[in-house]
Tab-separated table of C-alpha atoms in Angstrom:
chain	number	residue	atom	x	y	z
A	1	UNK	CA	-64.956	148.749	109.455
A	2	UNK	CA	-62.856	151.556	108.002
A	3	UNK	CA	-59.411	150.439	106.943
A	4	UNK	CA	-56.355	152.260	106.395
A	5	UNK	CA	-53.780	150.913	104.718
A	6	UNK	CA	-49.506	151.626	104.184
A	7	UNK	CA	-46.890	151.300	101.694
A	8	UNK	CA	-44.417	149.635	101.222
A	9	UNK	CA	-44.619	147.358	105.118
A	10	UNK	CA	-41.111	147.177	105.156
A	11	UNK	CA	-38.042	149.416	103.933
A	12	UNK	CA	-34.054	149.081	104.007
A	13	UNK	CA	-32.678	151.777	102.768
A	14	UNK	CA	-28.844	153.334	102.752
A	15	UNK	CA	-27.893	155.842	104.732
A	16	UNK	CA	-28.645	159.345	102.347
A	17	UNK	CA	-30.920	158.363	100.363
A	18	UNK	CA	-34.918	158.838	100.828
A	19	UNK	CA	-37.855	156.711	101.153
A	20	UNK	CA	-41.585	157.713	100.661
A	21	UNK	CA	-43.801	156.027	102.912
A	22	UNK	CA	-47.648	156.131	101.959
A	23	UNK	CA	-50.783	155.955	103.721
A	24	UNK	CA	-54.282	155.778	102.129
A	25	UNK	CA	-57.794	155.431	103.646
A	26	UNK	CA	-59.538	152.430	101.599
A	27	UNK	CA	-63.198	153.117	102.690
A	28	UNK	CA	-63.200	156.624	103.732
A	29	UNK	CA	-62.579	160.172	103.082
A	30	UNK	CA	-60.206	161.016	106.590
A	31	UNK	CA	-60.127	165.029	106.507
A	32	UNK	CA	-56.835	164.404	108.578
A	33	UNK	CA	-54.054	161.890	108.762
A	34	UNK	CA	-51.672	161.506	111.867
A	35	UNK	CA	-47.842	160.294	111.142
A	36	UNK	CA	-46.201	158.488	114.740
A	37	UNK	CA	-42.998	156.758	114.526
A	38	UNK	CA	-42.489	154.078	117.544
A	39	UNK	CA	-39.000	152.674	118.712
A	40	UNK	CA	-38.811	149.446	119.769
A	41	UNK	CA	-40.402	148.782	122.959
A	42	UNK	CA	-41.717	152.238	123.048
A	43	UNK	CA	-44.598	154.295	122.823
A	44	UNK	CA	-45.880	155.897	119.989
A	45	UNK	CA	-44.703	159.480	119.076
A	46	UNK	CA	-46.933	161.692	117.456
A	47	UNK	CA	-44.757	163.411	114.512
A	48	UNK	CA	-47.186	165.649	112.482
A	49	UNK	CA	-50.795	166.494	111.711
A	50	UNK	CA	-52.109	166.170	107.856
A	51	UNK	CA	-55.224	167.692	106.706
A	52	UNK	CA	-56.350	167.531	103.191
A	53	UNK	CA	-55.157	170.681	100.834
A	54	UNK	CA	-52.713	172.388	103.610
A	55	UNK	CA	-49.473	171.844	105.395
A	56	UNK	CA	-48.524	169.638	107.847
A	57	UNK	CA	-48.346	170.851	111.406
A	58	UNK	CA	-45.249	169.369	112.891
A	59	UNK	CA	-44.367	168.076	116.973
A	60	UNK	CA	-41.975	170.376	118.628
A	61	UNK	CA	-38.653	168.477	117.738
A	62	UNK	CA	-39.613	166.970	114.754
A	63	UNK	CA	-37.530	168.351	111.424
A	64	UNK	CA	-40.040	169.479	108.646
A	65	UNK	CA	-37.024	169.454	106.286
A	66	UNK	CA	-36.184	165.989	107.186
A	67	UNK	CA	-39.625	164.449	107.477
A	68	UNK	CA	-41.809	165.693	104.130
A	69	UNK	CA	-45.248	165.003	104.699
A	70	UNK	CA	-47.972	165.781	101.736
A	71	UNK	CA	-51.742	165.243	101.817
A	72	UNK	CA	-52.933	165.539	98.496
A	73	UNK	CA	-56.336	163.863	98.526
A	74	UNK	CA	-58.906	163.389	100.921
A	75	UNK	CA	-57.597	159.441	100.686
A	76	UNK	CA	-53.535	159.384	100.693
A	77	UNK	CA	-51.020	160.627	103.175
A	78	UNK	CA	-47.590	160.667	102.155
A	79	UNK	CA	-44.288	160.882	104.741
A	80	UNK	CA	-41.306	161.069	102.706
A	81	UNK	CA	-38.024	160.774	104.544
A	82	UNK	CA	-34.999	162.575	103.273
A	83	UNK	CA	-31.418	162.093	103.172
A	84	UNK	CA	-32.479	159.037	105.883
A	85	UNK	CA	-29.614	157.946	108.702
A	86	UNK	CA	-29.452	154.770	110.931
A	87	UNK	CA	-31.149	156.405	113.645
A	88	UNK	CA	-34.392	157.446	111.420
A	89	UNK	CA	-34.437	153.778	111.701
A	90	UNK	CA	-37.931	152.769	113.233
A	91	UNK	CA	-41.306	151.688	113.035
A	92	UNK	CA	-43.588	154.525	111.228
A	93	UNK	CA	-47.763	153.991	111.761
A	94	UNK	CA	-50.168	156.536	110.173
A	95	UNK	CA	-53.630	157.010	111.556
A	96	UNK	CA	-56.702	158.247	109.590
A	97	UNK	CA	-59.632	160.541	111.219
A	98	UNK	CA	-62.887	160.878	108.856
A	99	UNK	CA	-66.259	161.491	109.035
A	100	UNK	CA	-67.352	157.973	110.091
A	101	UNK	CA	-69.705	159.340	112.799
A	102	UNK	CA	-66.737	157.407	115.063
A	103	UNK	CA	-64.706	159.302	117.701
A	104	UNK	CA	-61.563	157.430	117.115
A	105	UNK	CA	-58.452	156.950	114.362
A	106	UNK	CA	-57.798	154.213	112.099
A	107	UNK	CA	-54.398	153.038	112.204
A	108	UNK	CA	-52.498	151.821	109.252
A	109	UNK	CA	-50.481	148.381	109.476
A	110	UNK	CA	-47.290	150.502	109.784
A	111	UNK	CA	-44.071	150.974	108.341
A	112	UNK	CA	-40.564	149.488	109.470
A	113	UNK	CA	-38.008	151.408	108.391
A	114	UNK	CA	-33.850	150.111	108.724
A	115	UNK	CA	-31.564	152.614	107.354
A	116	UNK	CA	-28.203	151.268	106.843
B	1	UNK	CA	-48.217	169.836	128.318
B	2	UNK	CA	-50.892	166.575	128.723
B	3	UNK	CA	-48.379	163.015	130.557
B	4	UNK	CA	-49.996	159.644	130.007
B	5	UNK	CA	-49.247	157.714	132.072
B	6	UNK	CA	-50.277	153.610	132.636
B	7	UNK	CA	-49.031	151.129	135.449
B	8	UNK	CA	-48.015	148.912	135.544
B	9	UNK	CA	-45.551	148.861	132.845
B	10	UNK	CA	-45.288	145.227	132.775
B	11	UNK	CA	-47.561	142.410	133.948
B	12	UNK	CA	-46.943	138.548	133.798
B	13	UNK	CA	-50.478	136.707	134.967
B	14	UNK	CA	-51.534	133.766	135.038
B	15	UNK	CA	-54.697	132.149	132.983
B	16	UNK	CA	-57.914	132.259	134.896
B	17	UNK	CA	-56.458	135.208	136.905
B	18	UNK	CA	-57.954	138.930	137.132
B	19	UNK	CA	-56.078	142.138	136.934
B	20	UNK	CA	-56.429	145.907	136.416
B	21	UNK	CA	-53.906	148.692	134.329
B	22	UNK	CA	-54.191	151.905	135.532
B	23	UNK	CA	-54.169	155.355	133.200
B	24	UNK	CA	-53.815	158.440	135.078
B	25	UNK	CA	-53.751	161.924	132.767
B	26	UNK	CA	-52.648	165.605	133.898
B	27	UNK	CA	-54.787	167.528	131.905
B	28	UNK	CA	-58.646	167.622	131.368
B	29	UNK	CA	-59.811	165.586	128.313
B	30	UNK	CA	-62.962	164.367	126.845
B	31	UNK	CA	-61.614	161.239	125.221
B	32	UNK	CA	-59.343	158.210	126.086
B	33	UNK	CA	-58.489	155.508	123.862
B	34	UNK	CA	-57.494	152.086	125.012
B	35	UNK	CA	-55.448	150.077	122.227
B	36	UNK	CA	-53.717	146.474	121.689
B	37	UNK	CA	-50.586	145.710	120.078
B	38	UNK	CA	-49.021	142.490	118.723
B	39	UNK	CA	-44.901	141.970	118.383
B	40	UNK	CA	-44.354	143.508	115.106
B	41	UNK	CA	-47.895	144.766	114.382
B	42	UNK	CA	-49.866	148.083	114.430
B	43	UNK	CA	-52.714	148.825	116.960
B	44	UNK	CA	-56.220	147.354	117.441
B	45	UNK	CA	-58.815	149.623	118.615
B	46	UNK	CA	-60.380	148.438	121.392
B	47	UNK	CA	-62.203	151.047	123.306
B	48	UNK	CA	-62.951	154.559	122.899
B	49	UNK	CA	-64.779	156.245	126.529
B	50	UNK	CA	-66.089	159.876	125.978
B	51	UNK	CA	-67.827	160.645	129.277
B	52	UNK	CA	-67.090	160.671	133.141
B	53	UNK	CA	-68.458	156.738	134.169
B	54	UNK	CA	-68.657	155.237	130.708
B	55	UNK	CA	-67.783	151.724	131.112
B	56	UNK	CA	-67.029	149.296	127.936
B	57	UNK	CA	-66.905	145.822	127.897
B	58	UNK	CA	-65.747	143.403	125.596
B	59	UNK	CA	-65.234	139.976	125.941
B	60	UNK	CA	-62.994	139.589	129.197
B	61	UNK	CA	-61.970	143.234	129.161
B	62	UNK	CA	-63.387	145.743	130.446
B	63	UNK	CA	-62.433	149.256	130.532
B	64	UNK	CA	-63.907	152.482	132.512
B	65	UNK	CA	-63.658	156.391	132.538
B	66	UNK	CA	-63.645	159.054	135.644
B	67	UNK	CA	-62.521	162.050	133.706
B	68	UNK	CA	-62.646	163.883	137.672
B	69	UNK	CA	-60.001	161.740	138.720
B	70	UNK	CA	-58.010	161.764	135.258
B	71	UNK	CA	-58.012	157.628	135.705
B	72	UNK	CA	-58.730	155.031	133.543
B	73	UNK	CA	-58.793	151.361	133.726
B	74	UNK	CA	-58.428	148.524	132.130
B	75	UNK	CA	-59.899	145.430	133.934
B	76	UNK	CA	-59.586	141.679	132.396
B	77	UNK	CA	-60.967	139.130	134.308
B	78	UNK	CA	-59.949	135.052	133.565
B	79	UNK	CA	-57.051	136.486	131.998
B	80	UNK	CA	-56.183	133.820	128.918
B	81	UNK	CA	-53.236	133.098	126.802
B	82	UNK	CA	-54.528	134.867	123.733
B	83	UNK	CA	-54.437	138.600	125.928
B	84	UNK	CA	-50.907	138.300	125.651
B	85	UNK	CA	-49.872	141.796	124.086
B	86	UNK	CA	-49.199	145.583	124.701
B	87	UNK	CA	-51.622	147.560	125.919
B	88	UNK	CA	-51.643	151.079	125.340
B	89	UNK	CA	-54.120	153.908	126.297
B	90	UNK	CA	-53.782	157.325	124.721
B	91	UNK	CA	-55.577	160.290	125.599
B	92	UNK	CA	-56.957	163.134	123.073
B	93	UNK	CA	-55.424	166.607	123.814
B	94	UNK	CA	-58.418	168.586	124.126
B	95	UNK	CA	-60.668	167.633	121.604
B	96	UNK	CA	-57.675	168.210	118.817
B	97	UNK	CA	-57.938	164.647	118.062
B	98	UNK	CA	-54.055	164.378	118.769
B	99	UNK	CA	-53.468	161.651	121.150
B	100	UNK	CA	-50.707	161.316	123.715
B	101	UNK	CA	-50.129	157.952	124.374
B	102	UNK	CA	-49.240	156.140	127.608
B	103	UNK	CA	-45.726	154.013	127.678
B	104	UNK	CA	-48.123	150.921	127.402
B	105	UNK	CA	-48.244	148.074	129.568
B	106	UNK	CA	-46.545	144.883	128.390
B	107	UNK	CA	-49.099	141.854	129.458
B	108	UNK	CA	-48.026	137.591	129.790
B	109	UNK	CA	-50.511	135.640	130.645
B	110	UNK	CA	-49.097	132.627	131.825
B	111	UNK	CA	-50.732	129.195	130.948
């Protein structure tokens, strides 16, 4: 099956600095990329949309300054946060939609970000 | 705005027992999702419905679709240990392939 795959699994960071999160599709060309980040015990929160070659299309409430996302390949997603704080703190999951001839997305392992 | 929404929010079975989660959605959609998640992990795929009565079963789950009554459902029958784990559905927003997911449904299956 198709896998998609994140880097680094884990991140602790200090407060004001930024950390690049990546997300690549292993066995597939995925023409868009979703970004959610997920609290604990929560649901998952769509952030932004990625398609290949274009910019990001953001969730009302979500900073595009703050959260940096780049697509540059039809394979790797990249979320960068910037100047991170304690409460960016959370678990970030990337899913992958391609042309699999499947109607659903591929979701990465996830990220857990602590920002100190 | 498309709400997601699953009941019951938690559930605490016992082995060899049968139960249903509910998804109810506001808005017309073509496509719900049903997922699993482990403490600490990312989600599973388990089903993806796509049309008004599609039914899906795997192994003791099965799961269903009435897109006229916005409701989905989740059905496990001789609930067992290893079913232990979140279960979220998430619905596509009108064929945008954005999903809004439900608040998920937290399940113990007692031995």
């Amino acid at each position: 099956g198709a896998v998609v795959s994140q880097h680094p699994s884990r991140v602790i960071c200090k407060s004001g600095t930024s950390v690049k999160i990546e997300c690549r599709s292993l066995d597939f060309q995925a023409t868009t990329m979703f970004w959610y980040r997920q609290f604990p015990k929560q649901s998952l929160m769509l952030m932004a949309t990625s398609n290949e070659g274009s910019k990001a299309t953001y969730e009302q409430g979500v900073e595009k300054d703050k959260f940096l996302i780049n697509h540059a390949s039809l394979t790797l997603s990249t979320l960068t946060v910037t100047s991170a704080h304690p409460e960016d703190s959370s678990f970030y999951i990337c899913s992958a939609y391609g042309l699999l001839g499947t109607d659903t997305q591929y979701f990465g392992p996830g990220t857990r970000l602590t920002v100190l | 705005e498309l709400k997601v929404e699953q009941n019951p929010l938690f559930l605490s079975m016992q082995e060899g027992k049968n139960y249903t989660i509910y998804c109810n959605y506001s808005t017309t959609s073509d496509r719900l999702y049903w997922y699993r998640q482990d403490p600490g992990k990312s989600l599973e795929s388990l089903f993806v419905l796509l049309s008004n009565g599609a039914v899906k079963q795997e192994g003791r789950l099965m799961a269903s679709l009435d897109t006229k009554a916005r409701l989905s459902t989740l059905h496990i029958t001789a609930a067992v240990h290893d079913l232990s784990a979140t279960y979220f559905c998430a619905v596509d927003q009108g064929g945008s392939e954005k999903l809004v997911f439900g608040k998920g449904t937290k399940l113990t299956v007692n031995p």
